Short mmCIF file of C-alpha atoms in Angstrom, two decimals:
data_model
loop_
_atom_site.label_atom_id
_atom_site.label_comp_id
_atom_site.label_asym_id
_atom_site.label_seq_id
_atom_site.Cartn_x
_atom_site.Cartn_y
_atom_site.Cartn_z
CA UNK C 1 95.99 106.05 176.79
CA UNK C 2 98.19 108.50 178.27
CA UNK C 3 98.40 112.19 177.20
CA UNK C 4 100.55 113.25 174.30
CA UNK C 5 103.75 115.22 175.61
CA UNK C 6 103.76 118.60 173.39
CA UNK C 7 104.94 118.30 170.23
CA UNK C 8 106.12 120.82 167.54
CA UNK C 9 103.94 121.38 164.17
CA UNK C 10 104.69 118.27 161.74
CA UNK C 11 107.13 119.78 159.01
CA UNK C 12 107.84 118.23 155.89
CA UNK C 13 111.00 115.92 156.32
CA UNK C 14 112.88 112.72 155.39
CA UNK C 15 112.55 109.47 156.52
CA UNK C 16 115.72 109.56 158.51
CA UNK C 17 114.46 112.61 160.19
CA UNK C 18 110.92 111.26 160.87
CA UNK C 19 112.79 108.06 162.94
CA UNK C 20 114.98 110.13 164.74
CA UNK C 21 111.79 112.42 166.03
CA UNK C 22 110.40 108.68 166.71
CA UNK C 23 113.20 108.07 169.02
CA UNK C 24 113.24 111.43 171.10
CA UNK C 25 109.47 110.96 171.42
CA UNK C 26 109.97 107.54 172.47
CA UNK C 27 112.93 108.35 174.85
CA UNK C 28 111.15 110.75 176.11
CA UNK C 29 108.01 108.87 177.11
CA UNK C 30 110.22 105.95 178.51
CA UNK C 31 112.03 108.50 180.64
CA UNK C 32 108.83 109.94 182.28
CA UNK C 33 106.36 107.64 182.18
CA UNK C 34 108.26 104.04 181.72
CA UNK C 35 108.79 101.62 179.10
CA UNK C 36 105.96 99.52 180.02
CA UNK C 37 103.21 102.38 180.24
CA UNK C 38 104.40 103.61 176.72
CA UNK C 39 102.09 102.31 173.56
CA UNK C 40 103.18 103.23 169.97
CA UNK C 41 99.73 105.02 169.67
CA UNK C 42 100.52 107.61 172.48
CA UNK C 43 104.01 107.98 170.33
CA UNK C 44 101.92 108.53 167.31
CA UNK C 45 99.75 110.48 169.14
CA UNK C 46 102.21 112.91 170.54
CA UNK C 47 103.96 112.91 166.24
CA UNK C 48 100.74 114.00 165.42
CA UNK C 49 100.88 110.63 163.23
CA UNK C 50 99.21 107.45 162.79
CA UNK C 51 100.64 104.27 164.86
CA UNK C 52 100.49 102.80 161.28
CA UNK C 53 103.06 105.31 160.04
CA UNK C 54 105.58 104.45 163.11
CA UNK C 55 105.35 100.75 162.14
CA UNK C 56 106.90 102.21 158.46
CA UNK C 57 109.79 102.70 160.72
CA UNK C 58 109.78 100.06 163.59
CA UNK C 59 107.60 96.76 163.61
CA UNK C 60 106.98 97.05 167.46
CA UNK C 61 107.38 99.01 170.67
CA UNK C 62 110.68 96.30 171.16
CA UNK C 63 112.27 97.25 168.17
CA UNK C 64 112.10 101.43 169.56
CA UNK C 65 113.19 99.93 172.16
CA UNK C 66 116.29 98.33 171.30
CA UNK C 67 117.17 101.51 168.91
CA UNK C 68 116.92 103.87 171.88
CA UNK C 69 119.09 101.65 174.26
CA UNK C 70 121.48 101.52 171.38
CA UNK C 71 121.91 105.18 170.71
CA UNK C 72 122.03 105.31 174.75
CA UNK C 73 124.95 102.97 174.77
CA UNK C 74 126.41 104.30 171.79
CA UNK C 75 127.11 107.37 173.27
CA UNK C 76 129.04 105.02 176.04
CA UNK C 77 130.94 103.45 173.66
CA UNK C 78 132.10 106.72 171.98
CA UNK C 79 133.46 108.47 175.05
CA UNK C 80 135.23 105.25 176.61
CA UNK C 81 136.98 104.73 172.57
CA UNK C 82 137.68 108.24 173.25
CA UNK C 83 139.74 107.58 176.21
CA UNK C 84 141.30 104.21 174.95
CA UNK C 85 142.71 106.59 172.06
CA UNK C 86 143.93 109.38 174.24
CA UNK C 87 147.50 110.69 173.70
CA UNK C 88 150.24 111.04 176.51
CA UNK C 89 148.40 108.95 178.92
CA UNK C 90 149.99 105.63 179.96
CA UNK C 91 147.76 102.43 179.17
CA UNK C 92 147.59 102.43 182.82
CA UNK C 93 145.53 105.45 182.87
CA UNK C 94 143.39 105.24 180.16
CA UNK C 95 142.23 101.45 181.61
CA UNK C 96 141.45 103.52 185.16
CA UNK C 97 139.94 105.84 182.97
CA UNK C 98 137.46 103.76 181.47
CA UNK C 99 136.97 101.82 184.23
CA UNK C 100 136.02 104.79 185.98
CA UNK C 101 133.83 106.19 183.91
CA UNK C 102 132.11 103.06 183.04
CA UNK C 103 131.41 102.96 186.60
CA UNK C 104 130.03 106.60 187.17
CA UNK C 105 127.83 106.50 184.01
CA UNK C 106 125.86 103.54 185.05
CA UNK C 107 125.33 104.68 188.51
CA UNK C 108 124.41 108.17 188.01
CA UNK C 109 121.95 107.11 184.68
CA UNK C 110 120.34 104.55 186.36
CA UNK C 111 120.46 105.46 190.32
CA UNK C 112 117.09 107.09 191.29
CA UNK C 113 115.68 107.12 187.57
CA UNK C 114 114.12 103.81 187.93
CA UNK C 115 112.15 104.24 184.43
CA UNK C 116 115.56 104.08 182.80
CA UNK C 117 116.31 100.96 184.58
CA UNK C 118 113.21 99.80 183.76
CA UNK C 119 113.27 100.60 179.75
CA UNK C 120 117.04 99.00 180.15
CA UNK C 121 115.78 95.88 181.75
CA UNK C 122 113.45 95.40 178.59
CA UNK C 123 116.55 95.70 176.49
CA UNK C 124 117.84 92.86 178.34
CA UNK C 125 115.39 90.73 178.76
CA UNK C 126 113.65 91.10 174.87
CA UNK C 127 116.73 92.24 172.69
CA UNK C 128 119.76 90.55 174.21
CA UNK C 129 121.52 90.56 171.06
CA UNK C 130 122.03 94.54 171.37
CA UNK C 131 123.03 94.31 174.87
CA UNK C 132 125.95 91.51 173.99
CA UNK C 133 127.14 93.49 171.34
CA UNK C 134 127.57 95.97 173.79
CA UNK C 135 129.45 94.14 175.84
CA UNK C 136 131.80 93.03 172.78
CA UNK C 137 132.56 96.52 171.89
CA UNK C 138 133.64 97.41 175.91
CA UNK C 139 135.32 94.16 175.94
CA UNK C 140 137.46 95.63 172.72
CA UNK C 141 137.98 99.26 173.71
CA UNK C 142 139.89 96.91 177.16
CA UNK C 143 141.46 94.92 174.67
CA UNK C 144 143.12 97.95 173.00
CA UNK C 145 144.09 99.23 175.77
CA UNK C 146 145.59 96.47 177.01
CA UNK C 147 147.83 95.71 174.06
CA UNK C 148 148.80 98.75 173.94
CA UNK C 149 150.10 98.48 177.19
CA UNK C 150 151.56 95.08 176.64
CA UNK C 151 153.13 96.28 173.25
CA UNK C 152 154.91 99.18 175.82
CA UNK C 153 156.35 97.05 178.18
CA UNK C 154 153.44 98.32 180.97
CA UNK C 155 151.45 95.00 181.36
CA UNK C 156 152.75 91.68 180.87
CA UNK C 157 149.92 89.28 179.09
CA UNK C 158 150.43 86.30 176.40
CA UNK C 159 146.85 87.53 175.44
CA UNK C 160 144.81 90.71 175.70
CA UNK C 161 141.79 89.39 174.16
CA UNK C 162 141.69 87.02 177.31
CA UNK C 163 142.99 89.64 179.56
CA UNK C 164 140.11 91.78 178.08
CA UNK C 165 137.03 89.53 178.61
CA UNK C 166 138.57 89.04 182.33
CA UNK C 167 138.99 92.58 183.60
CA UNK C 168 135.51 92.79 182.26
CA UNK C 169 133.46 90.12 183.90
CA UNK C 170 135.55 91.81 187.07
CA UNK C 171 134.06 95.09 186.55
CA UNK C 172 130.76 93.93 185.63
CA UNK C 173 129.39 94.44 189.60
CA UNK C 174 130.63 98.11 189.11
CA UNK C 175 128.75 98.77 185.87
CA UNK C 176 125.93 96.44 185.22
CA UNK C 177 122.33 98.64 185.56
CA UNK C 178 120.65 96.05 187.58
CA UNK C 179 123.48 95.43 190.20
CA UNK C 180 124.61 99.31 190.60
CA UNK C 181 120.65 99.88 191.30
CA UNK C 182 119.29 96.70 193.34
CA UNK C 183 122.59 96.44 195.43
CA UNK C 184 124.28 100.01 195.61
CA UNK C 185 125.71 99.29 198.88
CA UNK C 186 127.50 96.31 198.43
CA UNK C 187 130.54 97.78 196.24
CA UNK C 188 133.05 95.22 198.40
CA UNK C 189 135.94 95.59 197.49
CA UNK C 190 135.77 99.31 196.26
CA UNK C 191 136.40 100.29 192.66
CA UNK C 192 140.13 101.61 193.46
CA UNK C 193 140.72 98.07 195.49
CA UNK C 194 139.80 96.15 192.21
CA UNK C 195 141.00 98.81 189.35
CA UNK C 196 144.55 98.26 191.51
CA UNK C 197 144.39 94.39 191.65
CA UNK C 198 143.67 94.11 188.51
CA UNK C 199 146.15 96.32 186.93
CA UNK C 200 148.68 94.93 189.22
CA UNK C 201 147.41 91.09 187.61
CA UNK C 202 148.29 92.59 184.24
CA UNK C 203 151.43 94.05 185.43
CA UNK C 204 152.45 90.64 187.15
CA UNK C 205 152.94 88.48 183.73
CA UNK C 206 149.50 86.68 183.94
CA UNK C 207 148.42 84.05 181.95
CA UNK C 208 145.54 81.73 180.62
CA UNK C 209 145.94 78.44 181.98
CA UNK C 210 146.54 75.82 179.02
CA UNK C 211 144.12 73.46 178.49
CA UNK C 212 145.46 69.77 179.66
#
């Protein structure tokens, strides 16, 4: 078992309280000693609780887990909504904008912390539905951004939904946490080469192709 990181002196609290120290703990141990070294007793251990207590809050090490990684890309999905919504930017700019910062965030949380890739690659592989909901909410905040750009005259597209999911599976070598880790050197083209073609796509009057 490994050694319980320090802990403060258990207080009397709520439930909601008691799952949120459950997730820093967890977090924490993920972080420094990986996903797959973590057990819910050295969790416990460290909450000066019983592993049966935790599983009042979370029936396995999977389900922390998948509430960590959420909370992780929550905070994503926050500050790229943020930008979507910003005022006096054109739609132009907030898309480069979230483009951008989709791209930085993934490479500097998972570049050279390869227990965060690890505890990420869990996510994927045992609780895929959090990571595709993920992926629906960036594949929104583009969407917004998109109409909105479409509604001012800026991009020319029958349907930013479509528009959306495409710019998205473009990016996806920029901001996926396997592929900015495993292959960091083969960006090709550059961001800027394929934030430009693919504004300049959206600018152009693209289409879907009906079906025949």
């Amino acid at each position: 078992m490994i050694p319980a990181l320090s802990a403060p002196s258990p207080v009397e609290e709520s439930p909601p309280d008691t799952r949120c120290r459950i997730l820093a703990t967890a977090e924490r141990f993920f972080r420094e000693i990986g996903y797959q070294k973590t057990t819910v007793a050295d969790i416990a251990k460290t909450l000066r609780m019983s592993p049966a207590n935790v599983y009042r809050f979370f029936d396995s090490k999977k389900a922390i887990n998948e509430a960590v990684v959420a909370r992780i890309i929550g905070e994503v999905e926050a500050r790229i909504a943020a930008v979507a919504g910003r005022p006096g930017l054109t739609a132009e700019a907030r898309l480069r904008e979230v483009i951008v910062f989709l791209h930085r965030d993934a490479v500097g949380r998972f570049t050279g912390h390869p227990r965060m890739h690890e505890m990420v690659e869990a996510a994927m592989s045992e609780s895929w539905d959090v990571c595709r909901h993920h992926v629906d909410r960036i594949t929104a905040v583009l969407e917004r951004v998109i109409a909105d750009g479409a509604a001012g005259g800026e991009f020319s597209v029958e349907d930013p939904a479509v528009a959306a999911r495409c710019v998205h599976t473009a990016i996806v070598r920029f901001c996926h946490p396997v592929l900015v880790v495993q292959c960091p050197d083969d960006f090709v083209p550059d961001l800027d080469v394929m934030i430009a073609f693919l504004i300049g796509a959206l600018k152009a009057g693209w289409a879907a192709p009906t079906a025949t």
